[in-house]
């Protein structure tokens, strides 16, 4: 863990993994989401999805990668990159189209990894085999990003996620069976969730051995069912102070080996009805760091609940009972 931060940052994780700083190259595909085809989709998800930093999906994959790579290389003198398929549900594409896009991306210059974002209920052997074949032939590492959002399955239903906790657990098992790394997306302040749900989500990801986690603060994208409910006063967003408490406790219970990609949402103001209490994400991070320092919080502080945790006390009692030294 970085001695300057009370949590294990993703940037450090990548440096340890690849020997130097690595940058993501966002790629947009003409994908959609099965949850949208059935209705309005998740309560918090806009029609634009989350690919704010990516180019238009009409631009060929190789062109997207090369254009963004050149810009980042010139600005940061970067030498290693990750092809990052972030927006929508990439494994919901027809299999052969998915294969074609992945093969095209794999030809990108200076790539060390391909990261594919998808839903827990859209992970199957056929798609994982495509990625496994690329890894075998080209030596590129593979990361699968799954949107869990919360370990509270009641909230998953209320947010119209279209999947429950079982599908997430099944997808994690499938991803790890191929030796791929897992990044989980979570939102720490969904309506209906409380601090206990946040702690349980951290414990769940730790128990499932996630490699990385991307934490979001809830933002209300314009035109979504959740933003409409917010405007009607039917739902509320927790206070900034409460979110900071939740983020600190999430880290307290999170396995210190899990790298943290981010702790707050980043979305263009023009697209959001509400985001980060009107404060920039980096100011919020500074407030969180101050709070954690004041309370003695750090990632893994309360990570004592796995591997038969209750037995440690029992063993000590047994040792005393039999007079062991």
PDB file of C-alpha atoms in Angstrom:
ATOM      1  CA  UNK A   1       0.000   0.000   0.000  1.00  0.00           C
ATOM      2  CA  UNK A   2       1.181   3.504  -0.869  1.00  0.00           C
ATOM      3  CA  UNK A   3       2.585   5.022   2.323  1.00  0.00           C
ATOM      4  CA  UNK A   4       1.101   8.387   1.360  1.00  0.00           C
ATOM      5  CA  UNK A   5      -2.455   7.072   1.069  1.00  0.00           C
ATOM      6  CA  UNK A   6      -4.608   5.060   3.506  1.00  0.00           C
ATOM      7  CA  UNK A   7      -5.708   2.782   0.671  1.00  0.00           C
ATOM      8  CA  UNK A   8      -4.139   0.773  -2.147  1.00  0.00           C
ATOM      9  CA  UNK A   9      -4.407   2.936  -5.300  1.00  0.00           C
ATOM     10  CA  UNK A  10      -4.915   1.391  -8.699  1.00  0.00           C
ATOM     11  CA  UNK A  11      -1.984   3.383 -10.111  1.00  0.00           C
ATOM     12  CA  UNK A  12       0.373   1.649  -7.691  1.00  0.00           C
ATOM     13  CA  UNK A  13      -1.188  -1.709  -8.513  1.00  0.00           C
ATOM     14  CA  UNK A  14      -0.449  -1.197 -12.220  1.00  0.00           C
ATOM     15  CA  UNK A  15       3.111  -0.073 -11.526  1.00  0.00           C
ATOM     16  CA  UNK A  16       3.745  -3.214  -9.486  1.00  0.00           C
ATOM     17  CA  UNK A  17       2.183  -5.333 -12.207  1.00  0.00           C
ATOM     18  CA  UNK A  18       3.863  -3.781 -15.253  1.00  0.00           C
ATOM     19  CA  UNK A  19       6.915  -2.041 -13.825  1.00  0.00           C
ATOM     20  CA  UNK A  20       5.827   1.462 -14.786  1.00  0.00           C
ATOM     21  CA  UNK A  21       2.820   3.740 -15.096  1.00  0.00           C
ATOM     22  CA  UNK A  22       0.076   2.416 -17.387  1.00  0.00           C
ATOM     23  CA  UNK A  23      -2.748   4.396 -19.000  1.00  0.00           C
ATOM     24  CA  UNK A  24      -6.217   3.324 -20.120  1.00  0.00           C
ATOM     25  CA  UNK A  25      -7.388   4.004 -23.661  1.00  0.00           C
ATOM     26  CA  UNK A  26     -11.209   4.150 -23.661  1.00  0.00           C
ATOM     27  CA  UNK A  27     -12.884   2.483 -26.633  1.00  0.00           C
ATOM     28  CA  UNK A  28     -16.541   2.854 -27.579  1.00  0.00           C
ATOM     29  CA  UNK A  29     -18.436   0.032 -29.287  1.00  0.00           C
ATOM     30  CA  UNK A  30     -21.948   0.042 -30.796  1.00  0.00           C
ATOM     31  CA  UNK A  31     -23.254  -1.934 -27.860  1.00  0.00           C
ATOM     32  CA  UNK A  32     -26.383  -1.660 -25.763  1.00  0.00           C
ATOM     33  CA  UNK A  33     -27.718  -3.298 -22.609  1.00  0.00           C
ATOM     34  CA  UNK A  34     -30.211  -6.173 -22.308  1.00  0.00           C
ATOM     35  CA  UNK A  35     -31.848  -4.311 -19.466  1.00  0.00           C
ATOM     36  CA  UNK A  36     -32.605  -1.428 -21.845  1.00  0.00           C
ATOM     37  CA  UNK A  37     -34.216  -3.666 -24.408  1.00  0.00           C
ATOM     38  CA  UNK A  38     -36.691  -4.800 -21.759  1.00  0.00           C
ATOM     39  CA  UNK A  39     -37.587  -1.271 -20.668  1.00  0.00           C
ATOM     40  CA  UNK A  40     -35.917   1.873 -19.373  1.00  0.00           C
ATOM     41  CA  UNK A  41     -32.866   0.076 -17.983  1.00  0.00           C
ATOM     42  CA  UNK A  42     -31.318   0.650 -14.570  1.00  0.00           C
ATOM     43  CA  UNK A  43     -32.958   3.459 -12.612  1.00  0.00           C
ATOM     44  CA  UNK A  44     -29.736   5.509 -12.555  1.00  0.00           C
ATOM     45  CA  UNK A  45     -28.391   4.845 -16.057  1.00  0.00           C
ATOM     46  CA  UNK A  46     -28.785   7.370 -18.867  1.00  0.00           C
ATOM     47  CA  UNK A  47     -29.086   6.608 -22.567  1.00  0.00           C
ATOM     48  CA  UNK A  48     -25.553   7.959 -22.991  1.00  0.00           C
ATOM     49  CA  UNK A  49     -24.129   5.219 -20.772  1.00  0.00           C
ATOM     50  CA  UNK A  50     -20.793   5.961 -19.100  1.00  0.00           C
ATOM     51  CA  UNK A  51     -18.341   6.407 -21.963  1.00  0.00           C
ATOM     52  CA  UNK A  52     -17.898  10.144 -21.478  1.00  0.00           C
ATOM     53  CA  UNK A  53     -14.202  10.117 -22.371  1.00  0.00           C
ATOM     54  CA  UNK A  54     -14.416   7.791 -25.363  1.00  0.00           C
ATOM     55  CA  UNK A  55     -14.682   8.663 -29.046  1.00  0.00           C
ATOM     56  CA  UNK A  56     -17.790   7.988 -31.112  1.00  0.00           C
ATOM     57  CA  UNK A  57     -18.417   4.292 -31.695  1.00  0.00           C
ATOM     58  CA  UNK A  58     -18.551   4.850 -35.454  1.00  0.00           C
ATOM     59  CA  UNK A  59     -14.774   5.401 -35.393  1.00  0.00           C
ATOM     60  CA  UNK A  60     -12.929   2.090 -35.984  1.00  0.00           C
ATOM     61  CA  UNK A  61     -11.440   0.499 -32.874  1.00  0.00           C
ATOM     62  CA  UNK A  62      -7.850   0.773 -34.130  1.00  0.00           C
ATOM     63  CA  UNK A  63      -8.360   4.460 -34.931  1.00  0.00           C
ATOM     64  CA  UNK A  64      -9.829   5.141 -31.471  1.00  0.00           C
ATOM     65  CA  UNK A  65      -6.910   3.420 -29.790  1.00  0.00           C
ATOM     66  CA  UNK A  66      -4.223   5.068 -31.923  1.00  0.00           C
ATOM     67  CA  UNK A  67      -5.669   8.587 -31.649  1.00  0.00           C
ATOM     68  CA  UNK A  68      -6.007   8.425 -27.860  1.00  0.00           C
ATOM     69  CA  UNK A  69      -2.644   6.674 -27.461  1.00  0.00           C
ATOM     70  CA  UNK A  70      -0.807   9.391 -29.372  1.00  0.00           C
ATOM     71  CA  UNK A  71      -2.431  12.125 -27.288  1.00  0.00           C
ATOM     72  CA  UNK A  72      -1.626  10.475 -23.947  1.00  0.00           C
ATOM     73  CA  UNK A  73       1.848   9.432 -25.055  1.00  0.00           C
ATOM     74  CA  UNK A  74       2.690  13.019 -25.993  1.00  0.00           C
ATOM     75  CA  UNK A  75       1.302  14.443 -22.765  1.00  0.00           C
ATOM     76  CA  UNK A  76       2.602  11.897 -20.238  1.00  0.00           C
ATOM     77  CA  UNK A  77       5.422  10.115 -22.128  1.00  0.00           C
ATOM     78  CA  UNK A  78       3.462   6.898 -21.580  1.00  0.00           C
ATOM     79  CA  UNK A  79       4.735   3.598 -22.966  1.00  0.00           C
ATOM     80  CA  UNK A  80       2.193   1.005 -21.838  1.00  0.00           C
ATOM     81  CA  UNK A  81      -1.566   1.018 -22.306  1.00  0.00           C
ATOM     82  CA  UNK A  82      -4.816  -0.804 -21.604  1.00  0.00           C
ATOM     83  CA  UNK A  83      -7.567  -1.038 -24.229  1.00  0.00           C
ATOM     84  CA  UNK A  84     -10.602  -0.196 -22.120  1.00  0.00           C
ATOM     85  CA  UNK A  85     -14.073  -1.154 -23.358  1.00  0.00           C
ATOM     86  CA  UNK A  86     -16.100   0.745 -20.782  1.00  0.00           C
ATOM     87  CA  UNK A  87     -19.474   1.780 -22.128  1.00  0.00           C
ATOM     88  CA  UNK A  88     -22.625  -0.363 -21.982  1.00  0.00           C
ATOM     89  CA  UNK A  89     -22.598  -4.186 -21.985  1.00  0.00           C
ATOM     90  CA  UNK A  90     -19.818  -5.234 -24.330  1.00  0.00           C
ATOM     91  CA  UNK A  91     -20.449  -8.977 -24.094  1.00  0.00           C
ATOM     92  CA  UNK A  92     -24.047  -8.418 -25.198  1.00  0.00           C
ATOM     93  CA  UNK A  93     -22.757  -7.923 -28.737  1.00  0.00           C
ATOM     94  CA  UNK A  94     -23.165 -10.916 -31.074  1.00  0.00           C
ATOM     95  CA  UNK A  95     -20.266 -13.267 -30.418  1.00  0.00           C
ATOM     96  CA  UNK A  96     -18.533 -12.911 -33.790  1.00  0.00           C
ATOM     97  CA  UNK A  97     -18.754  -9.114 -33.701  1.00  0.00           C
ATOM     98  CA  UNK A  98     -17.334  -9.178 -30.185  1.00  0.00           C
ATOM     99  CA  UNK A  99     -14.498 -11.408 -31.396  1.00  0.00           C
ATOM    100  CA  UNK A 100     -13.770  -9.067 -34.298  1.00  0.00           C
ATOM    101  CA  UNK A 101     -13.584  -5.991 -32.053  1.00  0.00           C
ATOM    102  CA  UNK A 102     -11.331  -7.734 -29.545  1.00  0.00           C
ATOM    103  CA  UNK A 103      -9.007  -8.967 -32.289  1.00  0.00           C
ATOM    104  CA  UNK A 104      -8.807  -5.471 -33.752  1.00  0.00           C
ATOM    105  CA  UNK A 105      -8.012  -4.001 -30.344  1.00  0.00           C
ATOM    106  CA  UNK A 106      -5.348  -6.617 -29.672  1.00  0.00           C
ATOM    107  CA  UNK A 107      -3.357  -5.242 -32.612  1.00  0.00           C
ATOM    108  CA  UNK A 108      -3.011  -1.878 -30.864  1.00  0.00           C
ATOM    109  CA  UNK A 109       0.485  -0.545 -30.262  1.00  0.00           C
ATOM    110  CA  UNK A 110       2.086  -0.890 -26.806  1.00  0.00           C
ATOM    111  CA  UNK A 111      -0.913  -2.675 -25.256  1.00  0.00           C
ATOM    112  CA  UNK A 112      -0.384  -4.835 -22.186  1.00  0.00           C
ATOM    113  CA  UNK A 113      -4.012  -5.509 -21.293  1.00  0.00           C
ATOM    114  CA  UNK A 114      -7.610  -5.538 -22.477  1.00  0.00           C
ATOM    115  CA  UNK A 115     -10.322  -4.516 -19.988  1.00  0.00           C
ATOM    116  CA  UNK A 116     -13.935  -5.336 -20.825  1.00  0.00           C
ATOM    117  CA  UNK A 117     -16.859  -3.904 -18.904  1.00  0.00           C
ATOM    118  CA  UNK A 118     -20.099  -5.880 -18.808  1.00  0.00           C
ATOM    119  CA  UNK A 119     -23.028  -7.036 -16.684  1.00  0.00           C
ATOM    120  CA  UNK A 120     -22.953 -10.058 -14.372  1.00  0.00           C
ATOM    121  CA  UNK A 121     -25.771 -11.684 -16.340  1.00  0.00           C
ATOM    122  CA  UNK A 122     -23.909 -11.305 -19.659  1.00  0.00           C
ATOM    123  CA  UNK A 123     -20.829 -13.378 -18.860  1.00  0.00           C
ATOM    124  CA  UNK A 124     -20.678 -16.743 -20.599  1.00  0.00           C
ATOM    125  CA  UNK A 125     -18.062 -19.314 -21.579  1.00  0.00           C
ATOM    126  CA  UNK A 126     -18.184 -18.400 -25.285  1.00  0.00           C
ATOM    127  CA  UNK A 127     -17.133 -14.794 -24.687  1.00  0.00           C
ATOM    128  CA  UNK A 128     -14.542 -15.703 -22.088  1.00  0.00           C
ATOM    129  CA  UNK A 129     -13.041 -18.196 -24.542  1.00  0.00           C
ATOM    130  CA  UNK A 130     -12.553 -15.412 -27.105  1.00  0.00           C
ATOM    131  CA  UNK A 131     -10.559 -13.412 -24.559  1.00  0.00           C
ATOM    132  CA  UNK A 132      -8.665 -16.483 -23.380  1.00  0.00           C
ATOM    133  CA  UNK A 133      -7.591 -17.195 -26.961  1.00  0.00           C
ATOM    134  CA  UNK A 134      -6.247 -13.651 -27.341  1.00  0.00           C
ATOM    135  CA  UNK A 135      -4.329 -14.002 -24.095  1.00  0.00           C
ATOM    136  CA  UNK A 136      -2.819 -17.313 -25.194  1.00  0.00           C
ATOM    137  CA  UNK A 137      -1.749 -16.057 -28.625  1.00  0.00           C
ATOM    138  CA  UNK A 138      -0.693 -12.503 -27.838  1.00  0.00           C
ATOM    139  CA  UNK A 139       0.175 -12.535 -24.140  1.00  0.00           C
ATOM    140  CA  UNK A 140      -2.228  -9.709 -23.251  1.00  0.00           C
ATOM    141  CA  UNK A 141      -3.680  -9.727 -19.769  1.00  0.00           C
ATOM    142  CA  UNK A 142      -7.465  -9.660 -19.423  1.00  0.00           C
ATOM    143  CA  UNK A 143      -9.598  -7.826 -16.869  1.00  0.00           C
ATOM    144  CA  UNK A 144     -13.381  -8.119 -16.676  1.00  0.00           C
ATOM    145  CA  UNK A 145     -15.291  -5.260 -15.065  1.00  0.00           C
ATOM    146  CA  UNK A 146     -18.626  -6.198 -13.527  1.00  0.00           C
ATOM    147  CA  UNK A 147     -21.259  -3.797 -12.254  1.00  0.00           C
ATOM    148  CA  UNK A 148     -22.429  -5.027  -8.875  1.00  0.00           C
ATOM    149  CA  UNK A 149     -23.331  -1.586  -7.429  1.00  0.00           C
ATOM    150  CA  UNK A 150     -24.422  -2.994  -4.057  1.00  0.00           C
ATOM    151  CA  UNK A 151     -24.491  -6.235  -2.104  1.00  0.00           C
ATOM    152  CA  UNK A 152     -28.064  -5.468  -1.047  1.00  0.00           C
ATOM    153  CA  UNK A 153     -30.188  -7.577  -3.404  1.00  0.00           C
ATOM    154  CA  UNK A 154     -33.337  -5.705  -2.368  1.00  0.00           C
ATOM    155  CA  UNK A 155     -31.763  -2.478  -3.649  1.00  0.00           C
ATOM    156  CA  UNK A 156     -30.735  -4.223  -6.875  1.00  0.00           C
ATOM    157  CA  UNK A 157     -34.411  -4.965  -7.489  1.00  0.00           C
ATOM    158  CA  UNK A 158     -35.502  -1.423  -6.591  1.00  0.00           C
ATOM    159  CA  UNK A 159     -32.900   0.029  -8.957  1.00  0.00           C
ATOM    160  CA  UNK A 160     -34.186  -2.254 -11.726  1.00  0.00           C
ATOM    161  CA  UNK A 161     -30.763  -3.761 -12.257  1.00  0.00           C
ATOM    162  CA  UNK A 162     -32.189  -6.845 -13.974  1.00  0.00           C
ATOM    163  CA  UNK A 163     -29.891  -9.165 -12.020  1.00  0.00           C
ATOM    164  CA  UNK A 164     -29.462 -10.126  -8.406  1.00  0.00           C
ATOM    165  CA  UNK A 165     -26.548 -11.087  -6.192  1.00  0.00           C
ATOM    166  CA  UNK A 166     -26.504 -14.677  -7.432  1.00  0.00           C
ATOM    167  CA  UNK A 167     -25.640 -13.675 -10.995  1.00  0.00           C
ATOM    168  CA  UNK A 168     -22.760 -11.541  -9.765  1.00  0.00           C
ATOM    169  CA  UNK A 169     -21.299 -14.390  -7.703  1.00  0.00           C
ATOM    170  CA  UNK A 170     -21.665 -16.768 -10.652  1.00  0.00           C
ATOM    171  CA  UNK A 171     -19.951 -14.313 -13.028  1.00  0.00           C
ATOM    172  CA  UNK A 172     -17.048 -13.757 -10.621  1.00  0.00           C
ATOM    173  CA  UNK A 173     -16.550 -17.509 -10.396  1.00  0.00           C
ATOM    174  CA  UNK A 174     -16.499 -17.803 -14.194  1.00  0.00           C
ATOM    175  CA  UNK A 175     -14.063 -14.896 -14.617  1.00  0.00           C
ATOM    176  CA  UNK A 176     -11.653 -16.276 -12.039  1.00  0.00           C
ATOM    177  CA  UNK A 177     -11.888 -19.804 -13.480  1.00  0.00           C
ATOM    178  CA  UNK A 178     -10.171 -18.409 -16.591  1.00  0.00           C
ATOM    179  CA  UNK A 179      -7.505 -16.674 -14.544  1.00  0.00           C
ATOM    180  CA  UNK A 180      -8.782 -13.236 -15.564  1.00  0.00           C
ATOM    181  CA  UNK A 181      -8.725 -10.381 -13.096  1.00  0.00           C
ATOM    182  CA  UNK A 182     -11.930  -8.872 -11.786  1.00  0.00           C
ATOM    183  CA  UNK A 183     -12.860  -5.243 -11.233  1.00  0.00           C
ATOM    184  CA  UNK A 184     -16.160  -4.645  -9.413  1.00  0.00           C
ATOM    185  CA  UNK A 185     -18.159  -1.429  -9.687  1.00  0.00           C
ATOM    186  CA  UNK A 186     -20.051  -0.290  -6.596  1.00  0.00           C
ATOM    187  CA  UNK A 187     -22.148   2.738  -5.609  1.00  0.00           C
ATOM    188  CA  UNK A 188     -21.992   3.469  -1.889  1.00  0.00           C
ATOM    189  CA  UNK A 189     -25.080   5.646  -1.523  1.00  0.00           C
ATOM    190  CA  UNK A 190     -27.917   4.154  -3.519  1.00  0.00           C
ATOM    191  CA  UNK A 191     -31.357   5.027  -2.093  1.00  0.00           C
ATOM    192  CA  UNK A 192     -32.358   2.369   0.419  1.00  0.00           C
ATOM    193  CA  UNK A 193     -28.810   1.352   1.332  1.00  0.00           C
ATOM    194  CA  UNK A 194     -27.260   2.151   4.690  1.00  0.00           C
ATOM    195  CA  UNK A 195     -23.844   1.832   6.310  1.00  0.00           C
ATOM    196  CA  UNK A 196     -24.363  -1.866   7.022  1.00  0.00           C
ATOM    197  CA  UNK A 197     -24.973  -2.506   3.316  1.00  0.00           C
ATOM    198  CA  UNK A 198     -21.760  -0.681   2.466  1.00  0.00           C
ATOM    199  CA  UNK A 199     -19.772  -2.801   4.923  1.00  0.00           C
ATOM    200  CA  UNK A 200     -21.357  -6.013   3.628  1.00  0.00           C
ATOM    201  CA  UNK A 201     -20.482  -5.031   0.051  1.00  0.00           C
ATOM    202  CA  UNK A 202     -16.831  -4.583   1.063  1.00  0.00           C
ATOM    203  CA  UNK A 203     -16.867  -7.949   2.808  1.00  0.00           C
ATOM    204  CA  UNK A 204     -18.472  -9.623  -0.202  1.00  0.00           C
ATOM    205  CA  UNK A 205     -15.832  -8.330  -2.630  1.00  0.00           C
ATOM    206  CA  UNK A 206     -13.103  -9.383  -0.221  1.00  0.00           C
ATOM    207  CA  UNK A 207     -14.567 -12.877   0.138  1.00  0.00           C
ATOM    208  CA  UNK A 208     -14.847 -13.214  -3.649  1.00  0.00           C
ATOM    209  CA  UNK A 209     -11.184 -12.138  -4.056  1.00  0.00           C
ATOM    210  CA  UNK A 210     -11.792  -9.229  -6.417  1.00  0.00           C
ATOM    211  CA  UNK A 211      -8.523  -7.765  -7.684  1.00  0.00           C
ATOM    212  CA  UNK A 212      -9.761  -4.193  -8.042  1.00  0.00           C
ATOM    213  CA  UNK A 213     -12.812  -2.110  -7.178  1.00  0.00           C
ATOM    214  CA  UNK A 214     -14.170   1.069  -8.712  1.00  0.00           C
ATOM    215  CA  UNK A 215     -16.220   3.044  -6.190  1.00  0.00           C
ATOM    216  CA  UNK A 216     -18.789   5.584  -7.315  1.00  0.00           C
ATOM    217  CA  UNK A 217     -20.778   8.220  -5.508  1.00  0.00           C
ATOM    218  CA  UNK A 218     -24.310   8.300  -6.881  1.00  0.00           C
ATOM    219  CA  UNK A 219     -24.883  10.873  -9.575  1.00  0.00           C
ATOM    220  CA  UNK A 220     -28.303  11.571 -11.061  1.00  0.00           C
ATOM    221  CA  UNK A 221     -28.102  11.622 -14.838  1.00  0.00           C
ATOM    222  CA  UNK A 222     -30.727  13.765 -16.501  1.00  0.00           C
ATOM    223  CA  UNK A 223     -33.744  11.954 -17.888  1.00  0.00           C
ATOM    224  CA  UNK A 224     -33.367   8.793 -15.793  1.00  0.00           C
ATOM    225  CA  UNK A 225     -36.132   7.281 -13.640  1.00  0.00           C
ATOM    226  CA  UNK A 226     -34.062   7.990 -10.542  1.00  0.00           C
ATOM    227  CA  UNK A 227     -33.534  11.670 -11.393  1.00  0.00           C
ATOM    228  CA  UNK A 228     -37.259  12.045 -12.036  1.00  0.00           C
ATOM    229  CA  UNK A 229     -38.033  10.457  -8.659  1.00  0.00           C
ATOM    230  CA  UNK A 230     -35.508  12.827  -7.065  1.00  0.00           C
ATOM    231  CA  UNK A 231     -37.184  15.865  -8.594  1.00  0.00           C
ATOM    232  CA  UNK A 232     -40.539  14.667  -7.271  1.00  0.00           C
ATOM    233  CA  UNK A 233     -39.094  14.268  -3.779  1.00  0.00           C
ATOM    234  CA  UNK A 234     -39.627  10.495  -3.837  1.00  0.00           C
ATOM    235  CA  UNK A 235     -35.965   9.699  -3.183  1.00  0.00           C
ATOM    236  CA  UNK A 236     -33.138  11.565  -1.482  1.00  0.00           C
ATOM    237  CA  UNK A 237     -29.364  11.467  -1.712  1.00  0.00           C
ATOM    238  CA  UNK A 238     -27.400  11.101   1.514  1.00  0.00           C
ATOM    239  CA  UNK A 239     -25.362  14.047   2.749  1.00  0.00           C
ATOM    240  CA  UNK A 240     -21.731  14.547   1.811  1.00  0.00           C
ATOM    241  CA  UNK A 241     -20.673  13.827   5.396  1.00  0.00           C
ATOM    242  CA  UNK A 242     -22.547  10.533   5.375  1.00  0.00           C
ATOM    243  CA  UNK A 243     -21.002   9.498   2.085  1.00  0.00           C
ATOM    244  CA  UNK A 244     -17.524  10.202   3.418  1.00  0.00           C
ATOM    245  CA  UNK A 245     -18.304   8.032   6.437  1.00  0.00           C
ATOM    246  CA  UNK A 246     -19.512   5.243   4.170  1.00  0.00           C
ATOM    247  CA  UNK A 247     -16.418   5.470   1.963  1.00  0.00           C
ATOM    248  CA  UNK A 248     -14.112   5.320   4.990  1.00  0.00           C
ATOM    249  CA  UNK A 249     -15.929   2.314   6.431  1.00  0.00           C
ATOM    250  CA  UNK A 250     -15.952   0.567   3.060  1.00  0.00           C
ATOM    251  CA  UNK A 251     -12.171   0.875   2.981  1.00  0.00           C
ATOM    252  CA  UNK A 252     -11.842  -0.181   6.622  1.00  0.00           C
ATOM    253  CA  UNK A 253     -13.485  -3.515   5.786  1.00  0.00           C
ATOM    254  CA  UNK A 254     -11.955  -4.027   2.350  1.00  0.00           C
ATOM    255  CA  UNK A 255      -9.141  -6.547   1.858  1.00  0.00           C
ATOM    256  CA  UNK A 256      -5.957  -4.421   1.637  1.00  0.00           C
ATOM    257  CA  UNK A 257      -4.868  -6.453  -1.407  1.00  0.00           C
ATOM    258  CA  UNK A 258      -7.753  -5.074  -3.485  1.00  0.00           C
ATOM    259  CA  UNK A 259      -6.689  -2.041  -5.522  1.00  0.00           C
ATOM    260  CA  UNK A 260      -9.020   0.969  -5.503  1.00  0.00           C
ATOM    261  CA  UNK A 261      -9.514   2.657  -8.883  1.00  0.00           C
ATOM    262  CA  UNK A 262     -11.618   5.576  -7.720  1.00  0.00           C
ATOM    263  CA  UNK A 263     -13.811   6.696  -4.820  1.00  0.00           C
ATOM    264  CA  UNK A 264     -16.062   9.314  -6.431  1.00  0.00           C
ATOM    265  CA  UNK A 265     -17.961   9.671  -9.678  1.00  0.00           C
ATOM    266  CA  UNK A 266     -16.678  11.828 -12.495  1.00  0.00           C
ATOM    267  CA  UNK A 267     -19.341  13.016 -14.910  1.00  0.00           C
ATOM    268  CA  UNK A 268     -19.790  16.157 -17.030  1.00  0.00           C
ATOM    269  CA  UNK A 269     -21.957  18.654 -15.131  1.00  0.00           C
ATOM    270  CA  UNK A 270     -24.147  19.250 -18.179  1.00  0.00           C
ATOM    271  CA  UNK A 271     -25.287  15.620 -18.093  1.00  0.00           C
ATOM    272  CA  UNK A 272     -26.144  15.416 -14.387  1.00  0.00           C
ATOM    273  CA  UNK A 273     -28.952  16.735 -12.243  1.00  0.00           C
ATOM    274  CA  UNK A 274     -26.846  15.982  -9.166  1.00  0.00           C
ATOM    275  CA  UNK A 275     -23.221  14.963  -8.753  1.00  0.00           C
ATOM    276  CA  UNK A 276     -20.845  15.028  -5.796  1.00  0.00           C
ATOM    277  CA  UNK A 277     -22.749  17.668  -3.838  1.00  0.00           C
ATOM    278  CA  UNK A 278     -21.532  20.360  -6.211  1.00  0.00           C
ATOM    279  CA  UNK A 279     -17.906  19.665  -5.278  1.00  0.00           C
ATOM    280  CA  UNK A 280     -15.067  18.441  -7.477  1.00  0.00           C
ATOM    281  CA  UNK A 281     -14.056  14.825  -6.988  1.00  0.00           C
ATOM    282  CA  UNK A 282     -10.506  15.718  -5.935  1.00  0.00           C
ATOM    283  CA  UNK A 283     -11.747  18.066  -3.201  1.00  0.00           C
ATOM    284  CA  UNK A 284     -13.983  15.282  -1.930  1.00  0.00           C
ATOM    285  CA  UNK A 285     -11.031  12.919  -1.933  1.00  0.00           C
ATOM    286  CA  UNK A 286      -9.028  15.395   0.135  1.00  0.00           C
ATOM    287  CA  UNK A 287     -11.894  15.635   2.622  1.00  0.00           C
ATOM    288  CA  UNK A 288     -12.037  11.853   2.817  1.00  0.00           C
ATOM    289  CA  UNK A 289      -8.289  11.623   3.450  1.00  0.00           C
ATOM    290  CA  UNK A 290      -8.572  14.207   6.228  1.00  0.00           C
ATOM    291  CA  UNK A 291     -11.448  12.301   7.787  1.00  0.00           C
ATOM    292  CA  UNK A 292      -9.594   8.979   7.605  1.00  0.00           C
ATOM    293  CA  UNK A 293      -6.495  10.515   9.171  1.00  0.00           C
ATOM    294  CA  UNK A 294      -8.574  12.000  12.005  1.00  0.00           C
ATOM    295  CA  UNK A 295     -10.336   8.692  12.744  1.00  0.00           C
ATOM    296  CA  UNK A 296      -7.352   6.397  12.194  1.00  0.00           C
ATOM    297  CA  UNK A 297      -9.027   4.696   9.243  1.00  0.00           C
ATOM    298  CA  UNK A 298      -7.165   2.765   6.551  1.00  0.00           C
ATOM    299  CA  UNK A 299      -7.909   0.035   4.066  1.00  0.00           C
ATOM    300  CA  UNK A 300      -8.113  -3.334   5.789  1.00  0.00           C
ATOM    301  CA  UNK A 301      -8.341  -1.954   9.330  1.00  0.00           C
ATOM    302  CA  UNK A 302     -11.317  -4.246  10.034  1.00  0.00           C
ATOM    303  CA  UNK A 303     -10.364  -7.022   7.621  1.00  0.00           C
ATOM    304  CA  UNK A 304     -10.657  -9.813  10.180  1.00  0.00           C
ATOM    305  CA  UNK A 305     -13.750 -11.726   9.097  1.00  0.00           C
ATOM    306  CA  UNK A 306     -12.528 -14.430   6.666  1.00  0.00           C
ATOM    307  CA  UNK A 307     -10.667 -17.746   6.998  1.00  0.00           C
ATOM    308  CA  UNK A 308     -12.542 -18.961  10.080  1.00  0.00           C
ATOM    309  CA  UNK A 309     -12.122 -15.699  11.976  1.00  0.00           C
ATOM    310  CA  UNK A 310     -14.140 -16.910  14.978  1.00  0.00           C
ATOM    311  CA  UNK A 311     -11.784 -19.853  15.451  1.00  0.00           C
ATOM    312  CA  UNK A 312      -8.847 -17.691  16.462  1.00  0.00           C
ATOM    313  CA  UNK A 313     -10.461 -16.886  19.794  1.00  0.00           C
ATOM    314  CA  UNK A 314     -11.638 -20.471  20.245  1.00  0.00           C
ATOM    315  CA  UNK A 315      -8.148 -21.827  19.657  1.00  0.00           C
ATOM    316  CA  UNK A 316      -6.766 -19.520  22.321  1.00  0.00           C
ATOM    317  CA  UNK A 317      -9.402 -20.758  24.793  1.00  0.00           C
ATOM    318  CA  UNK A 318      -8.592 -24.371  23.966  1.00  0.00           C
ATOM    319  CA  UNK A 319      -4.899 -23.734  24.493  1.00  0.00           C
ATOM    320  CA  UNK A 320      -5.648 -22.392  27.943  1.00  0.00           C
ATOM    321  CA  UNK A 321      -7.985 -25.300  28.743  1.00  0.00           C
ATOM    322  CA  UNK A 322      -5.359 -27.974  28.051  1.00  0.00           C
ATOM    323  CA  UNK A 323      -2.492 -26.045  29.568  1.00  0.00           C
ATOM    324  CA  UNK A 324      -0.556 -25.522  26.342  1.00  0.00           C
ATOM    325  CA  UNK A 325       2.364 -23.198  26.453  1.00  0.00           C
TER     326      UNK A 325
END
